[in-house]
Amino acid sequence: MATKKSPAKKKVATKVVKKAPTKKAVKKVAAKKVASKKTVKKVVKPAAKKAVAKKPTKKPAAKKVSKKASTKPVAKSSKVDQYGLEKEDEFYGLYFAKSTNKGLVEVKPCTFSLMYWWKGLLGYPDMIEISKGSNTAMLQFESTFGGGDSGETELTEQDVLDIDHIIEVDEEEMLISLYSYVPIPVPEKLVGALSLSILNINPETRYGNLELCSTENEEGETEHFLRYRAATYLRGIKSGKVEAIESMVTNGSEFFGLALDAMCVNKSIKKWLLS
């Protein structure tokens, strides 16, 4: 069983907070059936000619027609299961489902990997929302970020802030995406400085990237939020999907923490983050 790595100099203590899921459109893909056509050749035998009585003729020797076996090789397609997984895959041929108030819900391979990491390895209650058709899923939780324990960083252990996280699953693409947000809006007067800081830090962020995303609140006003985004493509990973998700979240927490610390060189940004 894989164990979760703790990022260097960044401590993230996770506390679980359930949030209302957002609705997501589900694309249904109809499986195409390819029917193989067999062509049947009919062999027509010519009618035998009647011999004339007056002039007997010699009958030619009958020629034997032998059928030659086809020498063309028949291509064998690789066998896949209902999810398109090949035989070597760790989840090949398996079907997962979970019980809900609406009955059994199918849990597809990427969603199951996320569920095993969250529920099986971390021991948290099942909070994963699965869409109708099971092609998408979402997990929302919150963590507390604390600064480093050395004098070399801008943030200290006493500098603590909350971070919101969303993990989204796209089964058709087999893509797992992590979004980590600072839950407080960015003041208008800091948007320019924060945008410049993002441009300077992103080239140094070896995994994922920082973004400044804008949205409208209930009053119709535009708000800006700082978020970190990373993604892991699970297609082609025959074994170790759970570990890939664990690595994404672990590395994401570390690099987002380093980016936040680097931003705090600007005292105005540090004051906003800790407000």
mmCIF file of C-alpha atoms in Angstrom, residues 30 46 67 90 95 118 135 153 169 227 246 274:
data_model
loop_
_atom_site.group_PDB
_atom_site.id
_atom_site.type_symbol
_atom_site.label_atom_id
_atom_site.label_comp_id
_atom_site.label_asym_id
_atom_site.label_seq_id
_atom_site.Cartn_x
_atom_site.Cartn_y
_atom_site.Cartn_z
ATOM 1 C CA ALA A 30 -22.517 5.497 -27.975
ATOM 2 C CA PRO A 46 -21.703 -25.874 -66.418
ATOM 3 C CA LYS A 67 -9.289 -24.778 -53.250
ATOM 4 C CA GLU A 90 -4.933 -3.379 -12.946
ATOM 5 C CA TYR A 95 -17.006 -3.495 -12.268
ATOM 6 C CA TRP A 118 -9.394 9.417 -0.376
ATOM 7 C CA ASN A 135 -18.558 9.927 -16.702
ATOM 8 C CA THR A 153 10.948 31.799 4.237
ATOM 9 C CA VAL A 169 -12.522 13.391 -12.846
ATOM 10 C CA ARG A 227 -5.768 29.400 -7.786
ATOM 11 C CA GLU A 246 -1.485 10.783 -4.484
ATOM 12 C CA LEU A 274 -3.229 36.390 6.047
#
